[in-house]
Amino acid sequence: MSDLLSADFYAGNRKRLRSLFQGTAPIVITAAGSLQQGSDYAYSFHQDGSFLYLTGLNNAELVLVIDRDREYLILPERSHVSDVFDGSYEAESFAKISGISEVLDYKVGWKKLATRLKRSKHVATLAPPAPYVDVLNLYTNPARAVLMEKIKTLNPDIEPLDLRQHLAVMRMIKQPAELAAIQKAVDTTVKTFQEIQKKLPKLRYEYEVEALLGYGFRRRGADGHAYSPIVGVGQNACTLHYEENNDPLTENQLLLIDAGAQVNRYAADITRTFAIGQPTKRQRQVYDAVLEVHEFALTNLKAGISIRDNEKTVEQFMGEKLRSLGLIRNVEREEIRKYYPHATSHFLGLDVHDGGDYDKPLESGVVLTVEPGIYIPEEGIGIRIEDDVLITATGIDVLSAKLPTVL
Ligand code: GLY
Ligand code: MN
Ligand code: MN
């Protein structure tokens, strides 16, 4: 990791959380848990974004306690096997990174916290998600639910107070150090895309592009990918989260590359669509439509409007374009979403789809993506143009503007 964020940054975030949360209940927040991939090994660890924001620590199952002016970390119970295979937990280094001087081992820490919780009516924490998200078909990290169960075992009458809205509001407005990390991730991604574009005539497979993305990000000092890169030629680009990246790069097809470097866990998220050889007239026609929608969405964005409101305006404009392309008859949501099935913007930060309030008017310091696309599987065409944008006091700053959008 590069070193853009200091212990003062994390201490400042904890201090702001304390001032936003007016209650006297202890604040107890857990790190994410490590998740099983195969019989005796785990997926690459992915820290809970809010825990990271408050501590800078990238280890599983730590617990942060903020109790009025006191704060401490509780270490998990670690097995010898975990220490040997995954590295041991160093209290001293955790204290240095986070600025939390009191780092307690499991028994001492939980004894202290249990005494406090048994006398508390409330505990402030991040509410656990449902174990399964139906609309996405995915299981969620169980760490927050496990923490809550443990707290309830200690004091069955305790009532949780949810801190998620406070963290969402805090994380929405990026501080200068965060903006520096995001800009570095964006610049790294832009340079790597430019390098790949130059090499494109010599590349033969989607996976060659994928390899060059990872190499370019690491060589330029990033941690690696912020998310699995999407490198999809022709119809593959119509699968929005296509990750196989195996197919040959066929002449006269379009190639969609959606990738982002990660710096200090801050993400870039950029998409460009390139032509392999000469684009056909139809490909260019659809590309120009996406580009017009992209420019329209950027023109609308400013402090004071919400992502939700912008989405409605963009949807209408996209509808007009889809009708001109002969894809739909009526500019109606149901028809539009057949060819434009995703949102125009999401917040960007520690998580590539960062938390935030889609109904809240945008403010200076918010970073979000603008990423319209048109997907026509029956024609083998999938096009998206995605930029990363900072809302400023006077308008917007397109952080990825150095990467051209010409086909
Ligand atoms: N890379 C995923 C997205 O654009 O949201
Ligand atoms: Mn993307
Ligand atoms: Mn995106």
Coordinates of C-alpha atoms and ligand atoms in Angstrom, one line a residue:
M1 CA 0.0 0.0 0.0
S2 CA 1.2 3.5 -0.6
D3 CA 1.1 5.9 2.3
L4 CA -1.4 8.6 1.6
L5 CA -3.5 8.2 4.7
S6 CA -2.1 8.7 8.2
A7 CA -3.2 7.7 11.7
D8 CA -4.5 11.3 12.0
F9 CA -6.9 10.7 9.2
Y10 CA -8.4 7.7 10.9
A11 CA -8.4 9.4 14.3
G12 CA -10.3 12.4 12.7
N13 CA -12.9 10.0 11.3
R14 CA -13.5 8.5 14.7
K15 CA -13.8 11.9 16.2
R16 CA -16.4 13.0 13.7
L17 CA -18.4 9.8 14.3
R18 CA -18.3 10.6 18.0
S19 CA -19.6 14.1 17.4
L20 CA -22.3 12.9 14.9
F21 CA -23.5 10.2 17.3
Q22 CA -24.9 12.2 20.3
G23 CA -25.7 9.2 22.5
T24 CA -23.8 7.9 25.5
A25 CA -23.9 4.2 24.4
P26 CA -20.7 2.5 23.6
I27 CA -19.9 2.3 19.8
V28 CA -18.8 -1.2 18.9
I29 CA -17.8 -2.0 15.2
T30 CA -16.4 -5.1 13.8
A31 CA -14.0 -5.8 11.0
A32 CA -15.1 -8.2 8.2
G33 CA -14.6 -11.9 8.6
S34 CA -12.5 -14.0 6.4
L35 CA -14.6 -16.2 4.0
Q36 CA -14.0 -19.8 3.0
Q37 CA -13.2 -20.4 -0.6
G38 CA -12.3 -24.1 -0.5
S39 CA -12.0 -26.7 2.2
D40 CA -9.2 -25.1 4.2
Y41 CA -8.4 -21.8 2.5
A42 CA -10.1 -18.4 2.2
Y43 CA -10.9 -15.9 -0.5
S44 CA -8.6 -12.9 -0.6
F45 CA -9.6 -10.9 2.4
H46 CA -11.8 -7.8 1.8
Q47 CA -12.1 -5.4 4.7
D48 CA -15.4 -3.8 5.7
G49 CA -15.1 -0.3 4.2
S50 CA -16.5 1.5 7.3
F51 CA -14.1 -0.4 9.7
L52 CA -11.2 0.5 7.4
Y53 CA -12.4 4.2 7.3
L54 CA -12.3 4.3 11.1
T55 CA -9.0 2.4 11.7
G56 CA -6.9 1.9 8.5
L57 CA -6.6 -1.8 9.6
N58 CA -6.9 -4.5 7.0
N59 CA -7.2 -7.5 9.2
A60 CA -10.2 -9.8 9.9
E61 CA -12.3 -9.9 13.1
L62 CA -10.8 -7.0 15.0
V63 CA -13.4 -5.1 17.1
L64 CA -13.3 -1.3 17.5
V65 CA -14.8 0.2 20.7
I66 CA -15.4 3.9 21.1
D67 CA -16.8 4.7 24.5
R68 CA -17.1 8.4 25.0
D69 CA -13.5 9.7 25.0
R70 CA -11.9 6.2 25.3
E71 CA -11.2 3.9 22.4
Y72 CA -9.7 0.5 22.2
L73 CA -9.3 -2.4 19.8
I74 CA -10.0 -6.1 20.7
L75 CA -7.9 -8.7 18.9
P76 CA -9.7 -11.9 17.8
E77 CA -8.8 -15.3 19.1
R78 CA -6.2 -16.6 16.6
S79 CA -5.2 -20.2 16.1
H80 CA -1.6 -21.1 15.7
V81 CA -2.4 -22.5 12.2
S82 CA -3.8 -19.1 11.1
D83 CA -0.8 -17.3 12.4
V84 CA 1.6 -19.6 10.6
F85 CA -0.3 -19.6 7.3
D86 CA -1.6 -16.0 7.2
G87 CA 0.7 -14.1 9.4
S88 CA 0.3 -13.1 13.0
Y89 CA -1.5 -10.0 14.4
E90 CA 0.9 -7.4 15.7
A91 CA -0.8 -5.1 18.3
E92 CA 2.0 -2.6 18.0
S93 CA 1.6 -2.1 14.3
F94 CA -2.2 -1.9 14.7
A95 CA -1.8 0.9 17.2
K96 CA 0.6 2.8 14.9
I97 CA -1.6 2.5 11.8
S98 CA -4.9 3.4 13.6
G99 CA -3.7 5.8 16.2
I100 CA -5.5 3.7 18.8
S101 CA -3.0 3.1 21.6
E102 CA -5.0 0.5 23.5
V103 CA -5.0 -2.8 21.7
L104 CA -6.3 -5.6 24.0
D105 CA -6.1 -9.3 23.5
Y106 CA -9.4 -11.2 23.2
K107 CA -10.0 -12.2 26.8
V108 CA -9.0 -8.9 28.4
G109 CA -10.8 -6.9 25.7
W110 CA -14.1 -8.8 25.9
K111 CA -14.1 -8.8 29.7
K112 CA -13.8 -5.1 29.7
L113 CA -16.5 -4.7 27.0
A114 CA -18.8 -7.2 28.6
T115 CA -18.8 -5.3 31.9
R116 CA -19.8 -2.1 30.0
L117 CA -22.4 -3.8 27.8
K118 CA -24.1 -5.5 30.8
R119 CA -24.8 -2.1 32.2
S120 CA -25.9 -0.4 29.0
K121 CA -29.3 0.0 27.6
H122 CA -28.0 0.6 24.1
V123 CA -25.1 -0.3 21.9
A124 CA -24.3 1.7 18.8
T125 CA -23.1 -0.4 15.9
L126 CA -23.5 -1.0 12.1
A127 CA -26.6 -3.0 11.6
P128 CA -26.0 -6.5 10.2
P129 CA -27.2 -7.1 6.6
A130 CA -29.6 -9.9 5.8
P131 CA -27.6 -13.2 5.3
Y132 CA -28.6 -13.3 1.7
V133 CA -29.4 -10.6 -0.9
D134 CA -32.1 -12.0 -3.2
V135 CA -31.8 -9.4 -5.9
L136 CA -28.1 -10.0 -6.3
N137 CA -28.0 -13.7 -5.3
L138 CA -25.2 -13.3 -2.9
Y139 CA -24.4 -14.2 0.7
T140 CA -23.2 -11.3 2.9
N141 CA -20.3 -11.2 5.3
P142 CA -21.6 -12.6 8.6
A143 CA -19.2 -10.6 10.9
R144 CA -21.7 -7.9 11.9
A145 CA -24.4 -10.5 12.7
V146 CA -21.9 -12.6 14.7
L147 CA -20.9 -9.5 16.7
M148 CA -24.5 -8.7 17.4
E149 CA -25.3 -12.2 18.6
K150 CA -22.3 -12.1 20.9
I151 CA -23.5 -8.8 22.4
K152 CA -27.0 -10.1 22.8
T153 CA -25.6 -13.2 24.7
L154 CA -23.9 -10.8 27.1
N155 CA -27.0 -8.6 27.5
P156 CA -30.2 -10.0 26.0
D157 CA -32.1 -6.7 26.7
I158 CA -29.6 -4.4 25.0
E159 CA -31.0 -2.4 22.1
P160 CA -28.8 -1.7 19.0
L161 CA -28.6 1.8 17.5
D162 CA -27.7 1.8 13.9
L163 CA -24.7 4.0 12.8
R164 CA -24.9 3.2 9.1
Q165 CA -26.5 6.5 8.1
H166 CA -23.7 8.4 9.9
L167 CA -21.0 6.4 8.2
A168 CA -22.7 6.8 4.8
V169 CA -22.9 10.6 5.2
M170 CA -19.3 10.8 6.4
R171 CA -17.9 8.6 3.6
M172 CA -19.9 10.4 0.9
I173 CA -17.8 13.6 1.3
K174 CA -14.2 12.8 0.4
Q175 CA -11.4 14.5 2.3
P176 CA -8.2 15.8 0.5
A177 CA -6.2 12.6 1.4
E178 CA -9.0 10.4 0.0
L179 CA -9.2 12.5 -3.1
A180 CA -5.4 12.1 -3.6
A181 CA -5.8 8.3 -3.3
I182 CA -8.7 8.3 -5.8
Q183 CA -6.8 10.5 -8.2
K184 CA -3.8 8.3 -8.1
A185 CA -6.0 5.2 -8.8
V186 CA -7.6 7.1 -11.7
D187 CA -4.3 8.3 -13.2
T188 CA -2.9 4.8 -12.9
T189 CA -5.9 3.4 -14.7
V190 CA -5.9 6.1 -17.4
K191 CA -2.2 5.5 -18.2
T192 CA -2.7 1.7 -18.3
F193 CA -5.7 2.0 -20.6
Q194 CA -3.6 4.3 -22.9
E195 CA -0.8 1.8 -23.0
I196 CA -3.2 -1.0 -23.8
Q197 CA -4.9 1.0 -26.5
K198 CA -1.6 1.4 -28.3
K199 CA -0.8 -2.3 -28.0
L200 CA -4.3 -3.4 -29.0
P201 CA -3.6 -4.2 -32.7
K202 CA -1.0 -6.8 -31.6
L203 CA -3.2 -8.4 -28.9
R204 CA -5.1 -11.6 -29.7
Y205 CA -7.2 -12.5 -26.6
E206 CA -9.3 -10.8 -23.9
Y207 CA -7.0 -12.4 -21.2
E208 CA -4.0 -10.6 -22.7
V209 CA -5.7 -7.3 -22.0
E210 CA -6.6 -8.5 -18.5
A211 CA -2.9 -9.4 -17.8
L212 CA -1.7 -6.0 -19.0
L213 CA -4.2 -4.3 -16.8
G214 CA -2.9 -6.0 -13.7
Y215 CA 0.7 -5.5 -14.7
G216 CA 0.1 -1.8 -15.5
F217 CA -1.6 -1.1 -12.2
R218 CA 1.0 -2.9 -10.1
R219 CA 4.0 -1.4 -12.0
R220 CA 2.6 2.1 -11.4
G221 CA 2.4 1.5 -7.7
A222 CA -1.3 0.6 -7.2
D223 CA -2.3 -2.3 -4.9
G224 CA -3.9 -4.1 -7.9
H225 CA -7.4 -4.3 -9.2
A226 CA -10.3 -2.6 -7.3
Y227 CA -12.6 -5.2 -8.7
S228 CA -12.5 -8.1 -11.2
P229 CA -11.8 -6.5 -14.6
I230 CA -14.3 -6.9 -17.4
V231 CA -12.7 -7.4 -20.8
G232 CA -15.5 -8.3 -23.2
V233 CA -15.5 -8.5 -27.0
G234 CA -18.7 -8.3 -29.1
Q235 CA -21.6 -9.9 -27.3
N236 CA -19.6 -10.7 -24.2
A237 CA -19.8 -6.9 -23.4
C238 CA -23.6 -7.4 -23.0
T239 CA -23.0 -9.4 -19.8
L240 CA -22.6 -6.5 -17.5
H241 CA -20.2 -8.2 -15.0
Y242 CA -18.5 -10.6 -17.6
E243 CA -15.3 -11.8 -16.0
E244 CA -14.2 -14.8 -18.0
N245 CA -12.0 -12.7 -20.3
N246 CA -11.1 -15.8 -22.5
D247 CA -12.3 -15.1 -26.0
P248 CA -10.3 -14.1 -29.1
L249 CA -10.3 -10.4 -30.1
T250 CA -12.1 -10.7 -33.4
E251 CA -11.7 -8.1 -36.2
N252 CA -14.6 -5.7 -36.6
Q253 CA -15.9 -6.3 -33.1
L254 CA -16.0 -3.8 -30.3
L255 CA -14.0 -4.4 -27.1
L256 CA -15.3 -3.1 -23.8
I257 CA -12.8 -2.7 -21.0
D258 CA -14.1 -1.9 -17.5
A259 CA -11.3 -1.8 -14.9
G260 CA -9.9 0.2 -12.1
A261 CA -6.8 0.4 -10.1
Q262 CA -6.9 0.4 -6.3
V263 CA -4.7 2.7 -4.2
N264 CA -4.9 2.6 -0.4
R265 CA -8.2 0.6 -1.0
Y266 CA -9.6 3.6 -2.9
A267 CA -11.0 2.6 -6.3
A268 CA -11.0 3.9 -9.8
D269 CA -13.8 2.6 -12.1
I270 CA -13.3 3.4 -15.7
T271 CA -14.8 2.0 -18.9
R272 CA -13.8 2.5 -22.5
T273 CA -15.0 0.7 -25.6
F274 CA -12.5 0.3 -28.4
A275 CA -12.9 -1.0 -32.0
I276 CA -10.8 -4.0 -33.1
G277 CA -9.9 -2.8 -36.6
Q278 CA -12.4 -0.5 -38.3
P279 CA -15.8 0.0 -36.6
T280 CA -18.9 -0.7 -38.7
K281 CA -21.3 2.1 -39.4
R282 CA -23.8 0.6 -36.9
Q283 CA -21.2 0.3 -34.2
R284 CA -20.3 3.9 -34.7
Q285 CA -23.9 5.0 -34.6
V286 CA -24.5 3.2 -31.3
Y287 CA -21.2 4.5 -29.9
D288 CA -22.1 8.1 -30.8
A289 CA -25.5 7.7 -29.0
V290 CA -23.8 6.4 -25.8
L291 CA -21.3 9.3 -26.0
E292 CA -24.1 11.8 -26.3
V293 CA -25.8 10.4 -23.3
H294 CA -22.5 10.4 -21.4
E295 CA -22.0 14.1 -22.2
F296 CA -25.6 14.9 -21.4
A297 CA -25.3 13.2 -18.0
L298 CA -22.1 15.1 -17.2
T299 CA -23.7 18.4 -18.2
N300 CA -26.5 17.9 -15.8
L301 CA -24.4 17.0 -12.8
K302 CA -23.8 19.6 -10.1
A303 CA -24.1 20.2 -6.4
G304 CA -27.7 20.3 -5.3
I305 CA -29.2 17.6 -7.5
S306 CA -29.4 14.0 -6.3
I307 CA -28.2 10.9 -8.2
R308 CA -31.9 9.7 -8.2
D309 CA -33.1 12.9 -10.0
N310 CA -30.2 12.8 -12.5
E311 CA -31.0 9.2 -13.3
K312 CA -34.6 10.2 -14.3
T313 CA -33.4 12.9 -16.7
V314 CA -30.7 10.7 -18.2
E315 CA -33.2 7.8 -18.7
Q316 CA -35.5 10.1 -20.8
F317 CA -32.6 11.3 -22.9
M318 CA -31.3 7.7 -23.4
G319 CA -34.9 6.8 -24.4
E320 CA -34.8 9.4 -27.2
K321 CA -31.5 7.9 -28.4
L322 CA -32.7 4.3 -28.3
R323 CA -35.7 5.4 -30.4
S324 CA -33.5 7.1 -33.0
L325 CA -31.5 3.9 -33.2
G326 CA -34.7 2.0 -34.0
L327 CA -34.4 -0.1 -30.8
I328 CA -37.5 1.0 -29.0
R329 CA -40.8 2.5 -30.1
N330 CA -41.9 4.4 -27.0
V331 CA -39.7 6.4 -24.6
E332 CA -40.9 4.4 -21.6
R333 CA -38.9 3.0 -18.7
E334 CA -39.7 -0.7 -19.4
E335 CA -38.5 -0.4 -23.1
I336 CA -35.5 1.8 -22.2
R337 CA -34.2 -0.6 -19.6
K338 CA -34.2 -3.5 -22.0
Y339 CA -31.1 -1.9 -23.7
Y340 CA -29.9 0.2 -20.7
P341 CA -30.3 -2.1 -17.7
H342 CA -28.1 -0.4 -15.1
A343 CA -27.8 2.9 -13.3
T344 CA -25.9 5.9 -14.7
S345 CA -24.0 6.6 -11.5
H346 CA -22.8 5.1 -8.2
F347 CA -20.7 6.6 -5.5
L348 CA -17.0 5.7 -5.6
G349 CA -14.4 5.4 -2.8
L350 CA -13.2 2.7 -0.5
D351 CA -15.7 0.4 -2.2
V352 CA -16.2 0.6 -5.9
H353 CA -19.9 0.8 -5.3
D354 CA -19.5 3.1 -2.3
G355 CA -22.2 3.7 0.3
G356 CA -24.2 6.9 0.1
D357 CA -27.6 8.4 -0.1
Y358 CA -29.0 8.4 -3.6
D359 CA -31.7 10.8 -2.7
K360 CA -29.5 13.4 -1.0
P361 CA -28.5 16.4 -3.0
L362 CA -24.9 16.1 -4.1
E363 CA -22.3 18.3 -2.4
S364 CA -18.8 19.4 -3.1
G365 CA -16.5 16.5 -2.3
V366 CA -18.7 13.7 -3.5
V367 CA -17.1 11.3 -6.1
L368 CA -19.3 9.3 -8.4
T369 CA -19.2 7.5 -11.7
V370 CA -21.0 8.5 -14.9
E371 CA -21.4 5.3 -17.0
P372 CA -24.2 5.1 -19.6
G373 CA -24.2 2.1 -21.9
I374 CA -26.2 0.5 -24.7
Y375 CA -26.3 -3.3 -24.9
I376 CA -27.8 -5.1 -28.0
P377 CA -27.1 -8.8 -27.6
E378 CA -28.9 -9.6 -30.9
E379 CA -26.4 -7.4 -32.8
G380 CA -23.4 -8.4 -30.7
I381 CA -22.8 -4.8 -29.5
G382 CA -22.2 -3.7 -26.0
I383 CA -20.9 -0.2 -25.3
R384 CA -20.3 1.7 -22.1
I385 CA -18.3 4.8 -21.4
E386 CA -17.5 5.4 -17.8
D387 CA -15.8 8.3 -16.1
D388 CA -15.1 9.2 -12.5
V389 CA -16.3 12.6 -11.4
L390 CA -15.8 14.9 -8.4
I391 CA -18.5 17.4 -7.5
T392 CA -17.0 20.7 -6.7
A393 CA -18.3 24.1 -5.4
T394 CA -18.5 25.4 -9.0
G395 CA -19.5 22.3 -11.0
I396 CA -17.7 19.1 -11.7
D397 CA -14.1 17.8 -12.2
V398 CA -13.9 14.8 -14.5
L399 CA -11.0 13.0 -12.8
S400 CA -10.5 10.6 -15.7
A401 CA -10.8 13.4 -18.4
K402 CA -7.3 12.6 -19.7
L403 CA -8.6 9.4 -21.3
P404 CA -10.1 10.2 -24.6
T405 CA -13.6 9.0 -25.5
V406 CA -13.2 8.9 -29.3
L407 CA -13.8 5.6 -31.0
Ligands
GLY1 N1 -17.2 -1.9 -12.7 C1 -18.5 -2.0 -12.2 C2 -19.2 -0.8 -12.4 O1 -18.9 -0.1 -13.4 O2 -20.1 -0.4 -11.7
MN2 MN -17.0 0.0 -14.1
MN3 MN -19.1 1.8 -12.2

